């Protein structure tokens, strides 16, 4: 009976939304409260109930009846006053389905907490940004071929959707100066051909450390410490030279593919490795553009692919499911 009543309340609440005139009101009132209504039918059964059920359902029937009367009358009043609004209905049955955090959110929080413990402050920047911050301040002038490395979504207003969280570097330098130890997780956008490891919308986490005597050893130490904490074990990583106009030298840090244990699969394009965290020493031009004397200070930066990290950590073999909105899939990550 309780289930039937819950269902009845849900239907009445839904139908009450369609009361726009007195005629609607009378029809719906008759349907849910009239002599031949479902509620009237349930109420007529009370005489056959045990005394225990009578105690339970008697007051419940009356409560529902009164609430229906009020609900329908309120809806009519709203319609007549022209002030129809969507209202929260406290009589609706509680929905047991609860949400869970997205795997990228879980990993993003983990990494930022690890970096926070290492003394990094956490920043965030705009997703719509200017050409200056996304490219020029990063030593990538107009017509520089490196712009082709990241297919950009240009907007009608002359701005762009940031292709990398590195767009935050110049702002961070200008705003906080040195010593600087900051990280910035955020969404990036690229007009990519999609495949198992490429999305057009994905998350990165930028890291930036600038001070006196910062060296490649500091960079490697930080990367290793961070990844060990994330995976909770030593992970197989390799560092190889990489080109980024805003680093000198620059590196690609790859992680052994956890989907195939490094044997080769479609996710890692049969290489056994996933490009995870490019990094390098901040280029002197970038420091100068940020108002920092490159003869006195040095720094390192990294751009961790957070979406790819979530894939590696949770052994997700296709990046596209992460943006698919398929709740059955996301329910596996039952973390709130
Ligand atoms: C960059 O975006 C640089 N800004 C990173 C950097 C920062 C280098 C600081 C040096 C110093 P790259 O284009 O390789 O580099 O992207 C960085 C990471 O983002 C990749 O390793 C990958 O993990 C992730 N990534 C890039 N494109 C995509 C994509 N289409 N889908 C999913 N993840 C991506």
Short mmCIF file of C-alpha atoms and ligand atoms in Angstrom, two decimals:
data_model
loop_
_atom_site.label_atom_id
_atom_site.label_comp_id
_atom_site.label_asym_id
_atom_site.label_seq_id
_atom_site.Cartn_x
_atom_site.Cartn_y
_atom_site.Cartn_z
CA UNK A 1 0.00 0.00 0.00
CA UNK A 2 2.80 2.41 0.87
CA UNK A 3 4.35 1.91 -2.56
CA UNK A 4 0.98 2.56 -4.22
CA UNK A 5 0.56 5.76 -2.20
CA UNK A 6 4.05 6.94 -3.09
CA UNK A 7 3.26 6.37 -6.73
CA UNK A 8 -0.05 8.20 -6.39
CA UNK A 9 1.61 11.22 -4.77
CA UNK A 10 4.23 11.31 -7.53
CA UNK A 11 1.57 11.23 -10.26
CA UNK A 12 -0.60 13.86 -8.60
CA UNK A 13 2.39 16.13 -8.13
CA UNK A 14 3.35 15.74 -11.76
CA UNK A 15 -0.17 16.35 -13.02
CA UNK A 16 -0.66 19.34 -10.75
CA UNK A 17 1.96 21.10 -12.90
CA UNK A 18 -0.55 21.09 -15.75
CA UNK A 19 -3.10 23.20 -13.85
CA UNK A 20 -3.30 26.40 -15.85
CA UNK A 21 -7.02 27.17 -15.51
CA UNK A 22 -10.00 26.51 -13.29
CA UNK A 23 -11.15 23.76 -15.67
CA UNK A 24 -7.76 21.99 -15.28
CA UNK A 25 -8.06 22.37 -11.53
CA UNK A 26 -11.53 20.83 -11.39
CA UNK A 27 -10.55 17.94 -13.64
CA UNK A 28 -7.44 17.10 -11.67
CA UNK A 29 -9.19 17.55 -8.35
CA UNK A 30 -11.94 15.18 -9.44
CA UNK A 31 -9.37 12.68 -10.73
CA UNK A 32 -7.35 12.56 -7.51
CA UNK A 33 -9.90 13.47 -4.84
CA UNK A 34 -13.27 12.60 -6.37
CA UNK A 35 -15.56 9.81 -5.19
CA UNK A 36 -14.23 7.44 -7.83
CA UNK A 37 -10.60 8.44 -7.35
CA UNK A 38 -7.83 6.02 -6.49
CA UNK A 39 -7.45 7.63 -3.09
CA UNK A 40 -11.16 7.23 -2.36
CA UNK A 41 -10.85 3.57 -3.34
CA UNK A 42 -7.91 3.05 -0.93
CA UNK A 43 -9.77 4.90 1.83
CA UNK A 44 -12.78 2.67 1.41
CA UNK A 45 -10.60 -0.33 2.22
CA UNK A 46 -9.73 0.96 5.66
CA UNK A 47 -12.60 -0.89 7.26
CA UNK A 48 -11.01 -4.17 6.23
CA UNK A 49 -7.64 -3.33 7.71
CA UNK A 50 -6.15 -4.58 10.96
CA UNK A 51 -6.31 -2.06 13.80
CA UNK A 52 -2.57 -1.56 13.45
CA UNK A 53 -2.87 -0.68 9.76
CA UNK A 54 -5.85 1.53 10.49
CA UNK A 55 -3.66 3.56 12.88
CA UNK A 56 -1.03 3.88 10.21
CA UNK A 57 -3.10 4.50 7.11
CA UNK A 58 -5.99 6.54 8.56
CA UNK A 59 -3.84 9.58 9.32
CA UNK A 60 -1.76 9.01 6.18
CA UNK A 61 -4.81 9.06 3.90
CA UNK A 62 -6.00 12.27 5.52
CA UNK A 63 -2.57 13.84 5.20
CA UNK A 64 -2.40 12.99 1.51
CA UNK A 65 -5.95 14.25 0.94
CA UNK A 66 -5.20 17.57 2.64
CA UNK A 67 -1.92 17.94 0.76
CA UNK A 68 -3.59 17.26 -2.57
CA UNK A 69 -6.24 19.86 -1.83
CA UNK A 70 -3.63 22.42 -0.95
CA UNK A 71 -1.36 21.50 -3.86
CA UNK A 72 -4.12 21.82 -6.46
CA UNK A 73 -5.52 25.02 -4.94
CA UNK A 74 -2.04 26.58 -4.81
CA UNK A 75 -1.42 25.67 -8.44
CA UNK A 76 -4.71 27.24 -9.45
CA UNK A 77 -3.87 30.36 -7.49
CA UNK A 78 -0.44 30.55 -9.13
CA UNK A 79 -2.01 30.16 -12.56
CA UNK A 80 -4.57 32.87 -11.85
CA UNK A 81 -1.95 35.25 -10.45
CA UNK A 82 0.31 34.54 -13.38
CA UNK A 83 3.07 33.55 -10.95
CA UNK A 84 3.56 29.91 -11.83
CA UNK A 85 6.83 28.63 -10.48
CA UNK A 86 8.39 25.23 -10.10
CA UNK A 87 8.17 24.35 -6.43
CA UNK A 88 9.89 21.74 -4.35
CA UNK A 89 7.41 19.10 -3.29
CA UNK A 90 8.31 17.66 0.13
CA UNK A 91 5.74 14.86 -0.28
CA UNK A 92 7.69 13.24 -3.10
CA UNK A 93 9.15 9.87 -2.16
CA UNK A 94 12.83 9.91 -1.35
CA UNK A 95 14.95 8.77 -4.26
CA UNK A 96 17.54 6.26 -3.09
CA UNK A 97 19.81 6.88 -6.06
CA UNK A 98 22.72 9.02 -5.02
CA UNK A 99 25.47 10.48 -7.10
CA UNK A 100 29.15 9.70 -6.99
CA UNK A 101 32.22 11.68 -7.87
CA UNK A 102 33.57 11.52 -11.39
CA UNK A 103 36.87 9.58 -11.61
CA UNK A 104 38.66 12.67 -12.91
CA UNK A 105 37.38 14.66 -9.93
CA UNK A 106 38.61 11.93 -7.56
CA UNK A 107 42.07 11.85 -9.11
CA UNK A 108 42.21 15.66 -9.39
CA UNK A 109 41.46 16.03 -5.69
CA UNK A 110 44.04 13.38 -4.81
CA UNK A 111 46.78 15.06 -6.80
CA UNK A 112 46.01 18.56 -5.57
CA UNK A 113 46.00 17.28 -1.97
CA UNK A 114 49.38 15.64 -2.53
CA UNK A 115 50.76 18.84 -4.03
CA UNK A 116 49.21 20.92 -1.24
CA UNK A 117 51.12 18.77 1.26
CA UNK A 118 54.26 19.50 -0.75
CA UNK A 119 53.66 23.23 -0.30
CA UNK A 120 51.94 24.08 -3.59
CA UNK A 121 49.15 26.63 -3.61
CA UNK A 122 46.13 25.82 -5.77
CA UNK A 123 45.01 28.26 -8.45
CA UNK A 124 42.38 28.23 -11.12
CA UNK A 125 42.15 30.14 -14.36
CA UNK A 126 39.55 30.91 -17.03
CA UNK A 127 38.55 28.31 -19.63
CA UNK A 128 37.95 31.06 -22.17
CA UNK A 129 41.23 32.87 -22.47
CA UNK A 130 43.21 35.19 -24.70
CA UNK A 131 45.77 34.34 -27.34
CA UNK A 132 48.28 36.21 -25.23
CA UNK A 133 48.05 33.96 -22.19
CA UNK A 134 47.57 30.71 -24.09
CA UNK A 135 50.39 31.30 -26.58
CA UNK A 136 52.31 34.57 -26.67
CA UNK A 137 53.22 34.77 -22.98
CA UNK A 138 54.44 31.18 -23.37
CA UNK A 139 56.99 32.07 -26.01
CA UNK A 140 54.72 31.05 -28.89
CA UNK A 141 54.35 34.15 -31.09
CA UNK A 142 51.78 34.46 -33.90
CA UNK A 143 52.52 32.21 -36.88
CA UNK A 144 54.87 30.06 -34.80
CA UNK A 145 54.58 26.46 -36.08
CA UNK A 146 54.21 25.22 -32.49
CA UNK A 147 50.66 26.59 -32.52
CA UNK A 148 49.75 23.75 -34.86
CA UNK A 149 50.67 21.24 -32.13
CA UNK A 150 47.42 22.15 -30.39
CA UNK A 151 44.40 22.57 -32.65
CA UNK A 152 42.58 25.50 -31.15
CA UNK A 153 38.89 26.34 -30.83
CA UNK A 154 38.70 30.04 -31.72
CA UNK A 155 35.69 32.01 -30.54
CA UNK A 156 33.78 34.72 -32.38
CA UNK A 157 34.85 37.30 -29.80
CA UNK A 158 38.53 36.81 -30.69
CA UNK A 159 39.22 34.73 -27.57
CA UNK A 160 39.88 30.99 -27.51
CA UNK A 161 39.13 27.96 -25.37
CA UNK A 162 42.39 27.33 -23.58
CA UNK A 163 44.31 24.42 -25.03
CA UNK A 164 46.50 24.00 -21.95
CA UNK A 165 46.57 24.94 -18.29
CA UNK A 166 49.98 26.50 -19.01
CA UNK A 167 47.86 29.55 -19.96
CA UNK A 168 47.89 30.29 -16.24
CA UNK A 169 51.66 30.53 -15.89
CA UNK A 170 52.05 34.21 -16.74
CA UNK A 171 49.15 35.28 -14.52
CA UNK A 172 50.57 33.31 -11.59
CA UNK A 173 54.03 34.87 -12.00
CA UNK A 174 52.64 38.40 -12.28
CA UNK A 175 50.23 38.00 -9.39
CA UNK A 176 52.33 36.11 -6.85
CA UNK A 177 55.95 36.72 -7.87
CA UNK A 178 58.72 34.63 -6.38
CA UNK A 179 59.18 32.25 -4.68
CA UNK A 180 56.31 30.59 -6.55
CA UNK A 181 55.01 27.08 -5.99
CA UNK A 182 51.58 26.70 -7.54
CA UNK A 183 49.39 24.15 -9.23
CA UNK A 184 46.26 24.64 -11.29
CA UNK A 185 43.89 21.85 -12.30
CA UNK A 186 41.46 22.65 -15.09
CA UNK A 187 39.63 21.76 -18.25
CA UNK A 188 41.29 22.19 -21.64
CA UNK A 189 39.91 21.99 -25.16
CA UNK A 190 41.41 20.92 -28.46
CA UNK A 191 39.91 20.30 -31.84
CA UNK A 192 41.25 16.74 -31.89
CA UNK A 193 40.46 13.61 -33.85
CA UNK A 194 39.02 11.46 -31.09
CA UNK A 195 40.38 8.04 -30.22
CA UNK A 196 40.90 5.86 -27.14
CA UNK A 197 43.30 8.36 -25.56
CA UNK A 198 42.27 11.70 -27.14
CA UNK A 199 39.22 13.78 -26.25
CA UNK A 200 38.35 17.30 -27.35
CA UNK A 201 37.66 18.20 -23.71
CA UNK A 202 40.02 16.92 -21.06
CA UNK A 203 41.66 17.91 -17.81
CA UNK A 204 45.23 18.89 -17.11
CA UNK A 205 46.98 19.98 -13.96
CA UNK A 206 49.67 22.57 -14.29
CA UNK A 207 52.53 22.77 -11.81
CA UNK A 208 54.93 25.70 -11.58
CA UNK A 209 57.86 26.18 -9.23
CA UNK A 210 60.15 29.21 -9.47
CA UNK A 211 62.87 30.22 -7.07
CA UNK A 212 66.64 30.51 -6.82
CA UNK A 213 68.62 27.39 -7.83
CA UNK A 214 65.69 25.29 -9.03
CA UNK A 215 67.07 22.42 -11.12
CA UNK A 216 66.04 19.38 -13.12
CA UNK A 217 66.67 17.25 -10.01
CA UNK A 218 63.94 19.17 -8.20
CA UNK A 219 61.65 18.51 -11.15
CA UNK A 220 62.28 14.76 -11.25
CA UNK A 221 62.05 14.41 -7.48
CA UNK A 222 58.68 16.17 -7.45
CA UNK A 223 57.29 14.15 -10.39
CA UNK A 224 58.35 10.82 -8.87
CA UNK A 225 57.01 11.71 -5.42
CA UNK A 226 53.68 12.85 -6.83
CA UNK A 227 53.13 9.77 -9.02
CA UNK A 228 54.20 7.36 -6.28
CA UNK A 229 51.58 8.88 -3.98
CA UNK A 230 48.89 8.78 -6.68
CA UNK A 231 49.45 5.15 -7.61
CA UNK A 232 50.39 4.17 -4.05
CA UNK A 233 53.39 2.26 -5.43
CA UNK A 234 56.45 2.85 -7.57
CA UNK A 235 55.29 3.26 -11.15
CA UNK A 236 57.31 2.63 -14.22
CA UNK A 237 57.97 6.04 -15.77
CA UNK A 238 60.39 7.19 -18.42
CA UNK A 239 61.70 10.63 -19.21
CA UNK A 240 62.64 11.53 -22.76
CA UNK A 241 63.41 14.79 -24.51
CA UNK A 242 60.34 16.75 -25.57
CA UNK A 243 59.87 20.07 -27.31
CA UNK A 244 57.75 22.83 -25.81
CA UNK A 245 58.50 26.46 -26.74
CA UNK A 246 57.99 27.42 -23.10
CA UNK A 247 60.60 25.04 -21.65
CA UNK A 248 64.32 24.67 -22.05
CA UNK A 249 65.06 21.83 -21.81
CA UNK A 250 61.71 20.07 -22.13
CA UNK A 251 60.78 16.45 -21.38
CA UNK A 252 58.01 14.00 -21.99
CA UNK A 253 57.25 11.92 -18.94
CA UNK A 254 55.48 8.70 -19.92
CA UNK A 255 53.89 6.15 -17.64
CA UNK A 256 53.91 2.44 -18.43
CA UNK A 257 50.40 1.62 -19.71
CA UNK A 258 48.43 0.06 -16.85
CA UNK A 259 45.76 -1.30 -19.20
CA UNK A 260 48.16 -3.78 -20.84
CA UNK A 261 51.02 -3.69 -18.28
CA UNK A 262 53.24 -2.17 -20.93
CA UNK A 263 52.68 -4.94 -23.46
CA UNK A 264 50.92 -2.71 -26.01
CA UNK A 265 47.20 -2.17 -26.62
CA UNK A 266 44.89 0.25 -28.51
CA UNK A 267 44.87 2.68 -25.55
CA UNK A 268 48.64 3.18 -25.71
CA UNK A 269 48.69 2.74 -29.49
CA UNK A 270 50.71 -0.47 -28.98
CA UNK A 271 53.67 1.43 -27.56
CA UNK A 272 53.28 0.21 -23.96
CA UNK A 273 53.59 3.83 -22.76
CA UNK A 274 51.13 6.67 -22.15
CA UNK A 275 52.20 10.31 -22.45
CA UNK A 276 51.21 11.57 -19.06
CA UNK A 277 53.11 14.55 -17.82
CA UNK A 278 55.25 16.70 -20.10
CA UNK A 279 57.51 18.97 -18.14
CA UNK A 280 60.68 21.00 -18.26
CA UNK A 281 62.64 23.97 -17.03
CA UNK A 282 60.76 27.23 -17.60
CA UNK A 283 62.16 29.04 -20.65
CA UNK A 284 63.95 32.32 -19.76
CA UNK A 285 61.66 34.24 -22.16
CA UNK A 286 58.63 33.02 -20.23
CA UNK A 287 60.17 34.10 -16.92
CA UNK A 288 60.98 37.55 -18.32
CA UNK A 289 57.47 37.91 -19.75
CA UNK A 290 56.19 37.13 -16.25
CA UNK A 291 58.32 39.93 -14.80
CA UNK A 292 60.95 37.59 -13.33
CA UNK A 293 64.69 38.10 -13.76
CA UNK A 294 65.84 34.96 -15.57
CA UNK A 295 69.48 35.59 -14.66
CA UNK A 296 68.67 35.22 -10.96
CA UNK A 297 65.81 32.74 -10.89
CA UNK A 298 64.94 29.47 -12.53
CA UNK A 299 61.96 27.18 -12.39
CA UNK A 300 60.27 24.04 -13.60
CA UNK A 301 56.78 23.41 -14.87
CA UNK A 302 54.71 20.36 -15.69
CA UNK A 303 51.37 19.72 -17.37
CA UNK A 304 49.92 16.52 -15.97
CA UNK A 305 47.18 14.94 -18.11
CA UNK A 306 44.61 14.40 -15.36
CA UNK A 307 42.12 12.58 -17.58
CA UNK A 308 44.80 10.17 -18.72
CA UNK A 309 45.96 9.73 -15.13
CA UNK A 310 42.40 8.72 -14.15
CA UNK A 311 42.46 6.20 -17.02
CA UNK A 312 45.75 4.72 -15.84
CA UNK A 313 44.75 4.65 -12.20
CA UNK A 314 41.35 3.02 -12.78
CA UNK A 315 42.36 1.00 -15.84
CA UNK A 316 39.84 2.71 -18.13
CA UNK A 317 40.68 1.64 -21.65
CA UNK A 318 38.83 4.36 -23.58
CA UNK A 319 38.90 8.04 -22.67
CA UNK A 320 35.54 8.66 -24.37
CA UNK A 321 33.52 6.93 -21.65
CA UNK A 322 34.64 9.59 -19.20
CA UNK A 323 32.66 12.30 -20.98
CA UNK A 324 29.88 10.02 -22.15
CA UNK A 325 27.52 10.74 -19.26
CA UNK A 326 26.78 7.03 -18.97
CA UNK A 327 25.76 6.83 -15.33
CA UNK A 328 25.94 3.03 -15.20
CA UNK A 329 29.62 3.36 -15.88
CA UNK A 330 30.23 6.18 -13.41
CA UNK A 331 28.35 4.36 -10.65
CA UNK A 332 31.37 2.05 -10.35
CA UNK A 333 33.18 4.98 -8.72
CA UNK A 334 30.98 5.08 -5.70
CA UNK A 335 32.84 7.84 -3.91
CA UNK A 336 31.07 10.91 -2.55
C1 LIG B 1 50.94 20.61 -22.95
O1 LIG B 1 49.73 20.88 -22.98
C2 LIG B 1 51.89 21.48 -22.16
N1 LIG B 1 51.23 22.68 -21.76
C3 LIG B 1 52.39 20.71 -20.95
C4 LIG B 1 53.58 21.31 -20.31
C5 LIG B 1 53.40 22.14 -19.22
C6 LIG B 1 54.84 21.04 -20.81
C7 LIG B 1 54.51 22.72 -18.61
C8 LIG B 1 55.94 21.60 -20.21
C9 LIG B 1 55.77 22.42 -19.10
P1 LIG B 1 50.70 18.37 -24.22
O2 LIG B 1 50.06 18.93 -25.42
O3 LIG B 1 51.60 17.23 -24.44
O4 LIG B 1 51.49 19.50 -23.46
O5 LIG B 1 49.56 17.92 -23.19
C10 LIG B 1 49.88 17.57 -21.88
C11 LIG B 1 49.15 16.30 -21.45
O6 LIG B 1 47.76 16.53 -21.57
C12 LIG B 1 49.41 15.09 -22.35
O7 LIG B 1 50.56 14.38 -21.95
C13 LIG B 1 48.17 14.27 -22.11
O8 LIG B 1 48.29 13.53 -20.91
C14 LIG B 1 47.12 15.34 -21.96
N2 LIG B 1 46.43 15.56 -23.22
C15 LIG B 1 46.80 16.31 -24.28
N3 LIG B 1 45.91 16.27 -25.27
C16 LIG B 1 44.93 15.46 -24.83
C17 LIG B 1 43.69 14.99 -25.39
N4 LIG B 1 43.27 15.39 -26.58
N5 LIG B 1 42.92 14.17 -24.66
C18 LIG B 1 43.34 13.79 -23.41
N6 LIG B 1 44.46 14.18 -22.82
C19 LIG B 1 45.25 15.00 -23.52
#
